[in-house]
Short mmCIF file of C-alpha atoms in Angstrom, two decimals:
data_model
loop_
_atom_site.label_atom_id
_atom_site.label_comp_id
_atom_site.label_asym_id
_atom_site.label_seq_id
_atom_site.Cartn_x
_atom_site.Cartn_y
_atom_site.Cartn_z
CA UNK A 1 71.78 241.55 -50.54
CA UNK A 2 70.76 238.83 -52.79
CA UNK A 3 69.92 236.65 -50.39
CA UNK A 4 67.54 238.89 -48.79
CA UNK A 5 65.99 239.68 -52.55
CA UNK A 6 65.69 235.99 -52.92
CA UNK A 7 63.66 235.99 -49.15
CA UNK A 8 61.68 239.12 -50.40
CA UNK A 9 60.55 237.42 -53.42
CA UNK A 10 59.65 234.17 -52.09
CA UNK A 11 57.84 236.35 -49.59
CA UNK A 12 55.48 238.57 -51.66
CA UNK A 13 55.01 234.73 -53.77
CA UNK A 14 53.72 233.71 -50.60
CA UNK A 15 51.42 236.63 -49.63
CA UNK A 16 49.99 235.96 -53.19
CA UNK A 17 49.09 232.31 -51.97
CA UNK A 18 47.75 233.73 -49.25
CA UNK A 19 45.80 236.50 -51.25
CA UNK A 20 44.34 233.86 -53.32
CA UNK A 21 42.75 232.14 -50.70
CA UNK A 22 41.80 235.08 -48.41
CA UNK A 23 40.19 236.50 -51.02
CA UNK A 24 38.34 232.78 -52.25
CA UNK A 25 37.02 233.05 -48.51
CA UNK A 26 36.38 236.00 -48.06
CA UNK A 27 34.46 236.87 -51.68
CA UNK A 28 31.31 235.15 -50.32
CA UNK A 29 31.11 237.73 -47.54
CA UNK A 30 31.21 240.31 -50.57
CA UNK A 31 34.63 241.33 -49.33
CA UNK A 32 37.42 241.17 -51.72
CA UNK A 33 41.80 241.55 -51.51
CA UNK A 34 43.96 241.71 -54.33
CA UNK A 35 47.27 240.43 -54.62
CA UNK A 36 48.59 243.28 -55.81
CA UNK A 37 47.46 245.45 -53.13
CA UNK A 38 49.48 242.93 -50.71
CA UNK A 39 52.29 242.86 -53.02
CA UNK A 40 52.49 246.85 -52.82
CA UNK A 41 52.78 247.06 -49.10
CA UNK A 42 55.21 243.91 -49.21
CA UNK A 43 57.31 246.38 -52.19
CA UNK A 44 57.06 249.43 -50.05
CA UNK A 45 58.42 247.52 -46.98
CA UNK A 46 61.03 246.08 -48.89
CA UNK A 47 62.09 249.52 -50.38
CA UNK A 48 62.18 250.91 -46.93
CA UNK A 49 64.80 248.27 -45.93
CA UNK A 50 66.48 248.98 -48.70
CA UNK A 51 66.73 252.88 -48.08
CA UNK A 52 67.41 251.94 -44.62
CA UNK A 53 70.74 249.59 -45.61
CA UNK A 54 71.74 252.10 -48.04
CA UNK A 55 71.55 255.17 -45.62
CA UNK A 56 73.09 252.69 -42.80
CA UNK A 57 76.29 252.19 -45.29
CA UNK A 58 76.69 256.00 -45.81
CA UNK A 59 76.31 257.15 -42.48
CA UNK A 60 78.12 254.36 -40.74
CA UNK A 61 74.86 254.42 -37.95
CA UNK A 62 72.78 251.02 -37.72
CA UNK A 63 70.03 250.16 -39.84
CA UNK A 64 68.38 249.40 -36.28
CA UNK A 65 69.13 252.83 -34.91
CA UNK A 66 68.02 254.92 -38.36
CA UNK A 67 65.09 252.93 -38.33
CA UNK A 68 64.18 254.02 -34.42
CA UNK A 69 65.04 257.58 -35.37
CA UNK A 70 62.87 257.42 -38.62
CA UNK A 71 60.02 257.90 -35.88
CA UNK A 72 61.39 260.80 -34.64
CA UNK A 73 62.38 262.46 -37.72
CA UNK A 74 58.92 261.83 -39.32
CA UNK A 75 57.28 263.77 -35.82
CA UNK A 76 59.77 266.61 -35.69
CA UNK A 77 58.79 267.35 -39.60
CA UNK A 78 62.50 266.26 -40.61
CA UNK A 79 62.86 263.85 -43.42
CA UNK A 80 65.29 260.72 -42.81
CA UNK A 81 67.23 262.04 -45.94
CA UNK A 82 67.97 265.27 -44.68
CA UNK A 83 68.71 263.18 -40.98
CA UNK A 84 70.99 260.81 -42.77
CA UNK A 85 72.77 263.99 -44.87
CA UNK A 86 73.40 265.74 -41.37
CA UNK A 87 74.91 262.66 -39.65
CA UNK A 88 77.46 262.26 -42.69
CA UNK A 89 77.76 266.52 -42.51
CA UNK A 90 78.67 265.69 -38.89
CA UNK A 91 81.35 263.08 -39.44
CA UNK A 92 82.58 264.95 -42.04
CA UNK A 93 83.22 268.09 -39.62
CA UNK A 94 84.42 266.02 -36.99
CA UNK A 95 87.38 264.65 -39.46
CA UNK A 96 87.73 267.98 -40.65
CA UNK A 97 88.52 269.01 -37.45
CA UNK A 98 90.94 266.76 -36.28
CA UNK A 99 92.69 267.42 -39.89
CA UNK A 100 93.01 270.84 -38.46
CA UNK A 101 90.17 272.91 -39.34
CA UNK A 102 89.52 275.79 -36.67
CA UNK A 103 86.60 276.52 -37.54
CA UNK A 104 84.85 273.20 -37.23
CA UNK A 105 87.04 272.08 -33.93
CA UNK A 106 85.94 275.70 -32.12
CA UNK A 107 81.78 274.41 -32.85
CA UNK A 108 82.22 270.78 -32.05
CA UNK A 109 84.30 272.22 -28.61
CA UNK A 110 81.37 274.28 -28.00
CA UNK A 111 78.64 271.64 -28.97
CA UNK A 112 80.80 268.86 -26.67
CA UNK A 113 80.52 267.02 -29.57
CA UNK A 114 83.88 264.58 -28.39
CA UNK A 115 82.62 261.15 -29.76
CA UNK A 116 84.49 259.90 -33.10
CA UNK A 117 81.32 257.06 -33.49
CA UNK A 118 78.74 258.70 -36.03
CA UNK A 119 75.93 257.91 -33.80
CA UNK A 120 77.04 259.14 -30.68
CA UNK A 121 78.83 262.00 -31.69
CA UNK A 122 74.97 263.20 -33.24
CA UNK A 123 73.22 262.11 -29.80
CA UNK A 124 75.83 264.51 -28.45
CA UNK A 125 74.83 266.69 -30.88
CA UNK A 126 71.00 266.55 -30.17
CA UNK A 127 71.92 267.17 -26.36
CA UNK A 128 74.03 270.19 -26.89
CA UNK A 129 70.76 271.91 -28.47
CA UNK A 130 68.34 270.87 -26.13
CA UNK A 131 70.23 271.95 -23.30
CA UNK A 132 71.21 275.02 -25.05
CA UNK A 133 70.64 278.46 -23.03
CA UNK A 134 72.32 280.49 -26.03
CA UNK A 135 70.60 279.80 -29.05
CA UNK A 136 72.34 281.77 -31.69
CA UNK A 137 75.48 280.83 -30.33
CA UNK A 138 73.89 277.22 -30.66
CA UNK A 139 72.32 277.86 -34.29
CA UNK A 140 75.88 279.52 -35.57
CA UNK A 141 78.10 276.59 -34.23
CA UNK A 142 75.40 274.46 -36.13
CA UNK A 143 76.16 275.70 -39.20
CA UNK A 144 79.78 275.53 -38.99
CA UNK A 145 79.14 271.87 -38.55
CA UNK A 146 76.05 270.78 -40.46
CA UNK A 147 76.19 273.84 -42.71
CA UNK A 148 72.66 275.23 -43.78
CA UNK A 149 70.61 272.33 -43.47
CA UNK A 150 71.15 272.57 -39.53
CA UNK A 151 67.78 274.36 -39.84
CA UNK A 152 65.69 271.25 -40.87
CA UNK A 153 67.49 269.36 -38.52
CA UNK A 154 66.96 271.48 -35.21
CA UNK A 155 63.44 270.11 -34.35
CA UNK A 156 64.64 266.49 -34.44
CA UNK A 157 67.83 268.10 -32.40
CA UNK A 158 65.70 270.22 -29.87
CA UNK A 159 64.27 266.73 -28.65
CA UNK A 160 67.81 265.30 -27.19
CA UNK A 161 69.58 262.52 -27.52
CA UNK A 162 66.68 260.94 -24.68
CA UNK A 163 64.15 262.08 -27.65
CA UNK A 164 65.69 260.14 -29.98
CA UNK A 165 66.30 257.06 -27.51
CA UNK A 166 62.36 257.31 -27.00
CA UNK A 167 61.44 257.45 -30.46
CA UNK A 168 63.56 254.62 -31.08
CA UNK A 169 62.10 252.15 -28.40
CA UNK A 170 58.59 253.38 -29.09
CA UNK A 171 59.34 252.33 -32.74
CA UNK A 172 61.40 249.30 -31.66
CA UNK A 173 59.56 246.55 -33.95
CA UNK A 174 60.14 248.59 -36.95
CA UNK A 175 63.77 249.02 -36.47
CA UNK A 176 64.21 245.23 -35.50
CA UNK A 177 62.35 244.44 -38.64
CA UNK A 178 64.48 246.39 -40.75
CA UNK A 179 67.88 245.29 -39.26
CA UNK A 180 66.88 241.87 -40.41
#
């Protein structure tokens, strides 16, 4: 991590340079650019990646992939907070039912959640819902496994795992920027 603080920094030192002079060349066209307004987008881009690593380490799901299904989360109305709280709700069901919990193993059976790997086991997830033809049984077995939050999740869910695959290439630069 300090390595990429030490990049960051020499980075935002270098879009000051580079403020300096665009704004030398471009303040006889009346036009002007601030280094701090540069040095703003370079701290919100930074704290993103942060967020990103941080959320990556909790939920055991790539930075690359939370990044592509940041896209999707921020369409369906679903924040990536409440997307990263449901994948570690879902691995934490998953274990729970393997220890032995009935209650947990009955939704995930249902669901056809199977996978062990966070991020597969929620594509699962998001595919069980979209395909769903019962949808309190759906919304019940939901909360057995996500608890109440389920309900912010389900428009991100409703989309499918193919939704969240399509979010994710359509936002591919992002999340290869962020994995770096």
């Amino acid at each position: 991590t300090k390595g990429a603080f030490d990049s960051a920094s020499n980075n935002v030192r270098g879009l000051e340079t580079a403020a300096s002079k665009l704004n030398g060349a471009l303040g006889a066209l009346g036009l002007g650019v601030t280094a701090a307004g540069l040095v703003a987008i370079a701290k919100r881009g930074i704290d993103a990646a942060d967020a990103l690593n941080d959320l990556s380490a909790r939920t055991g799901v790539s930075v690359k992939t939370l990044a592509g299904w940041n896209l999707a989360a921020d369409q369906s109305g679903t924040s990536l907070e409440a997307l990263g709280k449901g994948v570690q709700k879902l691995a934490l069901s998953i274990g729970e039912a393997e220890g032995g919990a009935k209650k947990q193993a009955a939704a995930l059976e249902r669901l056809g959640v199977t996978a062990r790997d966070p991020q597969q086991a929620f594509e699962q997830l998001a595919d069980a819902v979209a395909q769903s033809n019962d949808p309190l049984r759906t919304n019940a077995d939901l909360q057995d496994v996500l608890g109440k939050s389920y309900a912010e999740l389900l428009p991100l869910l409703q989309q499918g795992a193919h939704g969240l695959r399509e979010s994710a290439s359509a936002s591919a630069t992002f999340a290869e920027a962020m994995e770096r």
